[in-house]
Amino acid sequence: MNRPIAAIFDIDGTIFRDSLLLKHMEKCVSYDDYLYIAATLYTKYIADKDVLDIDFVAKKVIEKESKKLYRYTRDRIKWHKEQGHQIIFISGSPDFLVSKMAEKLGADIWYATNYLQLDSKYTGEVIPMWDSASKLQVLKNLFIDFEKSYAYGDTTGDFTMLQSVGFPTAINPNKKLLDKIIQEKLDCKIIIERKDVIYKLDEVNHGIY
């Protein structure tokens, strides 16, 4: 059986212009039940919260924020669908947010940080998906043609993902990711999008600082 070609996308800072986790936190704090909750670590914040309450706010966040997408990656998702490629999301954001964004954008498969539940409440424990090691484990289990597949990311947590495919693209990469790409001599397309202007850099070895 031939392995399918896939397009693998990070979400925060790659497709979505912000952080789903932070937007969800921001929205929750605006509700009365959460007014006195300090904006500290998200996992501490989510602990002992009712799953249905969090899910309600998550839906509101996706309804509002899913329109704030980078034009480049939005168009690439459309193009990949037209080519018949699998659309895969791998994100460090919470599973209850990523699942809704994946449904909204028509992803075939998605992976995210799993926020554990007990008795319809969040425990505050997570199985992370924001680091390279976690994403590498997902990649090992994907049945795709890596040499013909694509990946898109913006931070060093996405480097393993970019390194694993034949056609990697860094979207608005932070300096650490750009340095890593140059250091490892990865043949990676660099895309910078600012205020709906898209810049493509073919030679990353010239550097951007």
PDB file of C-alpha atoms in Angstrom:
ATOM      1  CA  MET A   1       0.000   0.000   0.000  1.00  0.00           C
ATOM      2  CA  ASN A   2       1.364   3.422  -0.952  1.00  0.00           C
ATOM      3  CA  ARG A   3       1.811   5.777   1.941  1.00  0.00           C
ATOM      4  CA  PRO A   4      -0.260   8.990   1.577  1.00  0.00           C
ATOM      5  CA  ILE A   5       1.330  12.414   1.268  1.00  0.00           C
ATOM      6  CA  ALA A   6       0.487  14.663   4.211  1.00  0.00           C
ATOM      7  CA  ALA A   7       0.732  18.300   5.273  1.00  0.00           C
ATOM      8  CA  ILE A   8       1.511  18.685   8.973  1.00  0.00           C
ATOM      9  CA  PHE A   9       0.736  22.023  10.634  1.00  0.00           C
ATOM     10  CA  ASP A  10       1.513  23.542  14.008  1.00  0.00           C
ATOM     11  CA  ILE A  11      -1.390  25.833  15.021  1.00  0.00           C
ATOM     12  CA  ASP A  12      -0.288  28.605  17.426  1.00  0.00           C
ATOM     13  CA  GLY A  13       1.733  31.194  15.519  1.00  0.00           C
ATOM     14  CA  THR A  14       1.630  29.122  12.343  1.00  0.00           C
ATOM     15  CA  ILE A  15      -2.036  28.941  11.311  1.00  0.00           C
ATOM     16  CA  PHE A  16      -3.569  30.990  14.100  1.00  0.00           C
ATOM     17  CA  ARG A  17      -2.124  34.465  14.650  1.00  0.00           C
ATOM     18  CA  ASP A  18      -2.061  34.057  18.426  1.00  0.00           C
ATOM     19  CA  SER A  19      -2.202  31.304  21.056  1.00  0.00           C
ATOM     20  CA  LEU A  20      -5.407  29.307  21.439  1.00  0.00           C
ATOM     21  CA  LEU A  21      -4.442  28.591  25.039  1.00  0.00           C
ATOM     22  CA  LEU A  22      -3.967  32.280  25.880  1.00  0.00           C
ATOM     23  CA  LYS A  23      -7.150  33.325  24.087  1.00  0.00           C
ATOM     24  CA  HIS A  24      -9.103  30.686  26.007  1.00  0.00           C
ATOM     25  CA  MET A  25      -7.580  31.884  29.284  1.00  0.00           C
ATOM     26  CA  GLU A  26      -8.428  35.482  28.378  1.00  0.00           C
ATOM     27  CA  LYS A  27     -12.033  34.568  27.588  1.00  0.00           C
ATOM     28  CA  CYS A  28     -12.501  32.483  30.731  1.00  0.00           C
ATOM     29  CA  VAL A  29     -11.298  35.302  32.960  1.00  0.00           C
ATOM     30  CA  SER A  30     -14.068  37.506  31.564  1.00  0.00           C
ATOM     31  CA  TYR A  31     -16.726  35.184  33.027  1.00  0.00           C
ATOM     32  CA  ASP A  32     -17.914  35.787  36.618  1.00  0.00           C
ATOM     33  CA  ASP A  33     -16.889  32.369  37.908  1.00  0.00           C
ATOM     34  CA  TYR A  34     -13.296  33.076  36.929  1.00  0.00           C
ATOM     35  CA  LEU A  35     -12.916  36.758  37.879  1.00  0.00           C
ATOM     36  CA  TYR A  36     -10.769  35.983  40.925  1.00  0.00           C
ATOM     37  CA  ILE A  37      -8.580  33.407  39.231  1.00  0.00           C
ATOM     38  CA  ALA A  38      -5.033  34.658  38.772  1.00  0.00           C
ATOM     39  CA  ALA A  39      -3.593  34.449  35.284  1.00  0.00           C
ATOM     40  CA  THR A  40      -0.767  32.137  36.288  1.00  0.00           C
ATOM     41  CA  LEU A  41       0.076  28.787  34.760  1.00  0.00           C
ATOM     42  CA  TYR A  42      -2.689  27.514  32.532  1.00  0.00           C
ATOM     43  CA  THR A  43      -2.539  24.001  33.921  1.00  0.00           C
ATOM     44  CA  LYS A  44      -3.043  25.313  37.463  1.00  0.00           C
ATOM     45  CA  TYR A  45      -5.884  27.468  36.230  1.00  0.00           C
ATOM     46  CA  ILE A  46      -7.674  24.585  34.554  1.00  0.00           C
ATOM     47  CA  ALA A  47      -7.403  22.260  37.577  1.00  0.00           C
ATOM     48  CA  ASP A  48     -10.738  21.290  39.126  1.00  0.00           C
ATOM     49  CA  LYS A  49     -12.754  23.186  36.480  1.00  0.00           C
ATOM     50  CA  ASP A  50     -15.917  21.583  35.157  1.00  0.00           C
ATOM     51  CA  VAL A  51     -15.375  20.028  31.731  1.00  0.00           C
ATOM     52  CA  LEU A  52     -18.686  21.349  30.358  1.00  0.00           C
ATOM     53  CA  ASP A  53     -17.935  24.923  31.489  1.00  0.00           C
ATOM     54  CA  ILE A  54     -14.515  24.874  29.855  1.00  0.00           C
ATOM     55  CA  ASP A  55     -15.966  23.325  26.703  1.00  0.00           C
ATOM     56  CA  PHE A  56     -18.596  26.081  26.466  1.00  0.00           C
ATOM     57  CA  VAL A  57     -15.935  28.788  26.620  1.00  0.00           C
ATOM     58  CA  ALA A  58     -13.759  26.842  24.173  1.00  0.00           C
ATOM     59  CA  LYS A  59     -16.562  26.929  21.593  1.00  0.00           C
ATOM     60  CA  LYS A  60     -16.895  30.693  22.029  1.00  0.00           C
ATOM     61  CA  VAL A  61     -13.141  31.155  21.597  1.00  0.00           C
ATOM     62  CA  ILE A  62     -13.057  29.137  18.372  1.00  0.00           C
ATOM     63  CA  GLU A  63     -16.126  30.931  16.963  1.00  0.00           C
ATOM     64  CA  LYS A  64     -14.418  34.284  17.482  1.00  0.00           C
ATOM     65  CA  GLU A  65     -10.740  33.522  16.984  1.00  0.00           C
ATOM     66  CA  SER A  66     -10.799  30.974  14.140  1.00  0.00           C
ATOM     67  CA  LYS A  67     -11.096  33.831  11.638  1.00  0.00           C
ATOM     68  CA  LYS A  68      -7.726  35.262  12.708  1.00  0.00           C
ATOM     69  CA  LEU A  69      -5.622  33.010  10.522  1.00  0.00           C
ATOM     70  CA  TYR A  70      -2.450  33.679   8.617  1.00  0.00           C
ATOM     71  CA  ARG A  71      -3.344  34.086   4.969  1.00  0.00           C
ATOM     72  CA  TYR A  72      -0.384  31.990   3.835  1.00  0.00           C
ATOM     73  CA  THR A  73      -1.209  28.891   5.887  1.00  0.00           C
ATOM     74  CA  ARG A  74      -4.947  29.281   5.270  1.00  0.00           C
ATOM     75  CA  ASP A  75      -4.242  29.172   1.526  1.00  0.00           C
ATOM     76  CA  ARG A  76      -1.818  26.269   1.952  1.00  0.00           C
ATOM     77  CA  ILE A  77      -4.442  24.218   3.781  1.00  0.00           C
ATOM     78  CA  LYS A  78      -6.812  24.838   0.885  1.00  0.00           C
ATOM     79  CA  TRP A  79      -4.118  23.866  -1.639  1.00  0.00           C
ATOM     80  CA  HIS A  80      -3.233  20.659   0.203  1.00  0.00           C
ATOM     81  CA  LYS A  81      -6.882  19.655   0.299  1.00  0.00           C
ATOM     82  CA  GLU A  82      -7.109  20.224  -3.457  1.00  0.00           C
ATOM     83  CA  GLN A  83      -4.095  17.917  -3.914  1.00  0.00           C
ATOM     84  CA  GLY A  84      -5.779  15.206  -1.829  1.00  0.00           C
ATOM     85  CA  HIS A  85      -3.153  15.439   0.924  1.00  0.00           C
ATOM     86  CA  GLN A  86      -3.967  14.530   4.519  1.00  0.00           C
ATOM     87  CA  ILE A  87      -4.260  17.544   6.814  1.00  0.00           C
ATOM     88  CA  ILE A  88      -2.668  16.845  10.204  1.00  0.00           C
ATOM     89  CA  PHE A  89      -2.565  19.266  13.133  1.00  0.00           C
ATOM     90  CA  ILE A  90       0.023  18.812  15.899  1.00  0.00           C
ATOM     91  CA  SER A  91      -0.293  21.488  18.578  1.00  0.00           C
ATOM     92  CA  GLY A  92       0.744  22.213  22.144  1.00  0.00           C
ATOM     93  CA  SER A  93      -2.633  23.849  22.802  1.00  0.00           C
ATOM     94  CA  PRO A  94      -5.294  21.976  24.816  1.00  0.00           C
ATOM     95  CA  ASP A  95      -7.099  19.082  23.153  1.00  0.00           C
ATOM     96  CA  PHE A  96     -10.515  20.665  23.763  1.00  0.00           C
ATOM     97  CA  LEU A  97      -9.448  23.696  21.709  1.00  0.00           C
ATOM     98  CA  VAL A  98      -7.470  21.925  18.999  1.00  0.00           C
ATOM     99  CA  SER A  99     -10.312  19.478  18.320  1.00  0.00           C
ATOM    100  CA  LYS A 100     -12.651  22.367  17.574  1.00  0.00           C
ATOM    101  CA  MET A 101     -10.112  24.217  15.417  1.00  0.00           C
ATOM    102  CA  ALA A 102      -9.406  20.980  13.528  1.00  0.00           C
ATOM    103  CA  GLU A 103     -13.124  20.508  12.843  1.00  0.00           C
ATOM    104  CA  LYS A 104     -13.476  24.148  11.771  1.00  0.00           C
ATOM    105  CA  LEU A 105     -10.586  23.928   9.293  1.00  0.00           C
ATOM    106  CA  GLY A 106     -11.280  20.395   8.092  1.00  0.00           C
ATOM    107  CA  ALA A 107      -8.197  18.592   9.423  1.00  0.00           C
ATOM    108  CA  ASP A 108      -8.155  14.819   8.969  1.00  0.00           C
ATOM    109  CA  ILE A 109      -6.144  14.037  12.110  1.00  0.00           C
ATOM    110  CA  TRP A 110      -5.108  16.118  15.110  1.00  0.00           C
ATOM    111  CA  TYR A 111      -2.845  15.765  18.141  1.00  0.00           C
ATOM    112  CA  ALA A 112      -2.740  18.144  21.115  1.00  0.00           C
ATOM    113  CA  THR A 113      -1.868  18.474  24.786  1.00  0.00           C
ATOM    114  CA  ASN A 114      -4.212  16.173  26.671  1.00  0.00           C
ATOM    115  CA  TYR A 115      -5.755  17.760  29.776  1.00  0.00           C
ATOM    116  CA  LEU A 116      -6.690  14.876  32.049  1.00  0.00           C
ATOM    117  CA  GLN A 117     -10.154  14.618  33.579  1.00  0.00           C
ATOM    118  CA  LEU A 118     -11.638  12.920  36.629  1.00  0.00           C
ATOM    119  CA  ASP A 119     -15.338  12.986  37.559  1.00  0.00           C
ATOM    120  CA  SER A 120     -16.117  15.632  34.913  1.00  0.00           C
ATOM    121  CA  LYS A 121     -13.440  18.002  36.207  1.00  0.00           C
ATOM    122  CA  TYR A 122      -9.914  18.742  35.023  1.00  0.00           C
ATOM    123  CA  THR A 123      -7.219  17.387  37.340  1.00  0.00           C
ATOM    124  CA  GLY A 124      -4.525  19.919  36.408  1.00  0.00           C
ATOM    125  CA  GLU A 125      -2.376  17.119  34.965  1.00  0.00           C
ATOM    126  CA  VAL A 126      -1.438  17.082  31.310  1.00  0.00           C
ATOM    127  CA  ILE A 127       0.160  14.884  28.685  1.00  0.00           C
ATOM    128  CA  PRO A 128       2.077  17.563  26.762  1.00  0.00           C
ATOM    129  CA  MET A 129       2.370  18.081  23.023  1.00  0.00           C
ATOM    130  CA  TRP A 130       4.380  21.317  23.047  1.00  0.00           C
ATOM    131  CA  ASP A 131       7.907  19.882  22.952  1.00  0.00           C
ATOM    132  CA  SER A 132       9.991  18.195  20.264  1.00  0.00           C
ATOM    133  CA  ALA A 133      10.067  14.847  22.068  1.00  0.00           C
ATOM    134  CA  SER A 134       6.258  14.613  22.192  1.00  0.00           C
ATOM    135  CA  LYS A 135       5.909  15.622  18.554  1.00  0.00           C
ATOM    136  CA  LEU A 136       8.614  13.136  17.543  1.00  0.00           C
ATOM    137  CA  GLN A 137       6.622  10.321  19.150  1.00  0.00           C
ATOM    138  CA  VAL A 138       3.566  11.334  17.116  1.00  0.00           C
ATOM    139  CA  LEU A 139       5.623  11.480  13.921  1.00  0.00           C
ATOM    140  CA  LYS A 140       6.919   7.944  14.514  1.00  0.00           C
ATOM    141  CA  ASN A 141       3.337   6.671  14.516  1.00  0.00           C
ATOM    142  CA  LEU A 142       2.192   8.485  11.367  1.00  0.00           C
ATOM    143  CA  PHE A 143       1.675   6.333   8.277  1.00  0.00           C
ATOM    144  CA  ILE A 144       2.632   8.875   5.623  1.00  0.00           C
ATOM    145  CA  ASP A 145       5.226   9.364   2.894  1.00  0.00           C
ATOM    146  CA  PHE A 146       7.591  11.668   4.796  1.00  0.00           C
ATOM    147  CA  GLU A 147       9.842  12.389   1.791  1.00  0.00           C
ATOM    148  CA  LYS A 148       6.884  13.777  -0.185  1.00  0.00           C
ATOM    149  CA  SER A 149       5.111  15.402   2.761  1.00  0.00           C
ATOM    150  CA  TYR A 150       5.070  18.969   4.081  1.00  0.00           C
ATOM    151  CA  ALA A 151       5.347  20.517   7.537  1.00  0.00           C
ATOM    152  CA  TYR A 152       4.786  24.024   8.899  1.00  0.00           C
ATOM    153  CA  GLY A 153       5.947  25.430  12.235  1.00  0.00           C
ATOM    154  CA  ASP A 154       7.250  28.505  14.024  1.00  0.00           C
ATOM    155  CA  THR A 155       9.260  27.477  17.115  1.00  0.00           C
ATOM    156  CA  THR A 156      12.054  25.069  18.053  1.00  0.00           C
ATOM    157  CA  GLY A 157       9.387  22.673  19.318  1.00  0.00           C
ATOM    158  CA  ASP A 158       8.474  22.215  15.646  1.00  0.00           C
ATOM    159  CA  PHE A 159      12.030  21.589  14.416  1.00  0.00           C
ATOM    160  CA  THR A 160      11.803  17.791  14.539  1.00  0.00           C
ATOM    161  CA  MET A 161       8.580  17.997  12.560  1.00  0.00           C
ATOM    162  CA  LEU A 162      10.194  20.242   9.950  1.00  0.00           C
ATOM    163  CA  GLN A 163      13.273  18.037   9.782  1.00  0.00           C
ATOM    164  CA  SER A 164      11.194  14.909   9.180  1.00  0.00           C
ATOM    165  CA  VAL A 165       9.571  15.888   5.871  1.00  0.00           C
ATOM    166  CA  GLY A 166      10.698  16.598   2.340  1.00  0.00           C
ATOM    167  CA  PHE A 167       9.109  20.061   2.185  1.00  0.00           C
ATOM    168  CA  PRO A 168       9.460  22.021   5.467  1.00  0.00           C
ATOM    169  CA  THR A 169       8.313  25.634   5.901  1.00  0.00           C
ATOM    170  CA  ALA A 170       8.981  27.882   8.884  1.00  0.00           C
ATOM    171  CA  ILE A 171       6.223  30.479   9.359  1.00  0.00           C
ATOM    172  CA  ASN A 172       7.387  33.646  11.132  1.00  0.00           C
ATOM    173  CA  PRO A 173      10.098  31.613  12.905  1.00  0.00           C
ATOM    174  CA  ASN A 174      11.459  32.859  16.203  1.00  0.00           C
ATOM    175  CA  LYS A 175      15.206  33.467  16.386  1.00  0.00           C
ATOM    176  CA  LYS A 176      15.914  30.134  18.088  1.00  0.00           C
ATOM    177  CA  LEU A 177      14.207  28.206  15.309  1.00  0.00           C
ATOM    178  CA  LEU A 178      15.917  30.255  12.607  1.00  0.00           C
ATOM    179  CA  ASP A 179      19.298  29.694  14.265  1.00  0.00           C
ATOM    180  CA  LYS A 180      18.552  25.966  14.495  1.00  0.00           C
ATOM    181  CA  ILE A 181      17.619  25.798  10.810  1.00  0.00           C
ATOM    182  CA  ILE A 182      20.864  27.548   9.862  1.00  0.00           C
ATOM    183  CA  GLN A 183      22.972  25.505  12.291  1.00  0.00           C
ATOM    184  CA  GLU A 184      21.569  22.193  11.025  1.00  0.00           C
ATOM    185  CA  LYS A 185      21.685  23.407   7.397  1.00  0.00           C
ATOM    186  CA  LEU A 186      18.064  22.377   6.929  1.00  0.00           C
ATOM    187  CA  ASP A 187      16.713  23.103   3.448  1.00  0.00           C
ATOM    188  CA  CYS A 188      13.652  24.922   4.762  1.00  0.00           C
ATOM    189  CA  LYS A 189      11.449  27.590   3.197  1.00  0.00           C
ATOM    190  CA  ILE A 190      11.057  30.680   5.387  1.00  0.00           C
ATOM    191  CA  ILE A 191       7.817  32.664   5.232  1.00  0.00           C
ATOM    192  CA  ILE A 192       7.274  35.972   7.038  1.00  0.00           C
ATOM    193  CA  GLU A 193       3.737  37.371   7.085  1.00  0.00           C
ATOM    194  CA  ARG A 194       3.107  40.818   8.509  1.00  0.00           C
ATOM    195  CA  LYS A 195      -0.176  42.704   8.100  1.00  0.00           C
ATOM    196  CA  ASP A 196      -1.193  40.431   5.205  1.00  0.00           C
ATOM    197  CA  VAL A 197       2.104  40.981   3.360  1.00  0.00           C
ATOM    198  CA  ILE A 198       3.899  37.683   2.748  1.00  0.00           C
ATOM    199  CA  TYR A 199       7.685  37.538   2.349  1.00  0.00           C
ATOM    200  CA  LYS A 200       9.406  34.389   1.106  1.00  0.00           C
ATOM    201  CA  LEU A 201      13.101  33.859   1.869  1.00  0.00           C
ATOM    202  CA  ASP A 202      14.813  31.213  -0.238  1.00  0.00           C
ATOM    203  CA  GLU A 203      18.284  31.468   1.315  1.00  0.00           C
ATOM    204  CA  VAL A 204      18.101  31.194   5.102  1.00  0.00           C
ATOM    205  CA  ASN A 205      21.868  31.132   5.390  1.00  0.00           C
ATOM    206  CA  HIS A 206      21.862  34.869   4.749  1.00  0.00           C
ATOM    207  CA  GLY A 207      20.109  35.164   8.112  1.00  0.00           C
ATOM    208  CA  ILE A 208      17.431  37.452   9.524  1.00  0.00           C
ATOM    209  CA  TYR A 209      18.160  39.275  12.739  1.00  0.00           C
TER     210      TYR A 209
END
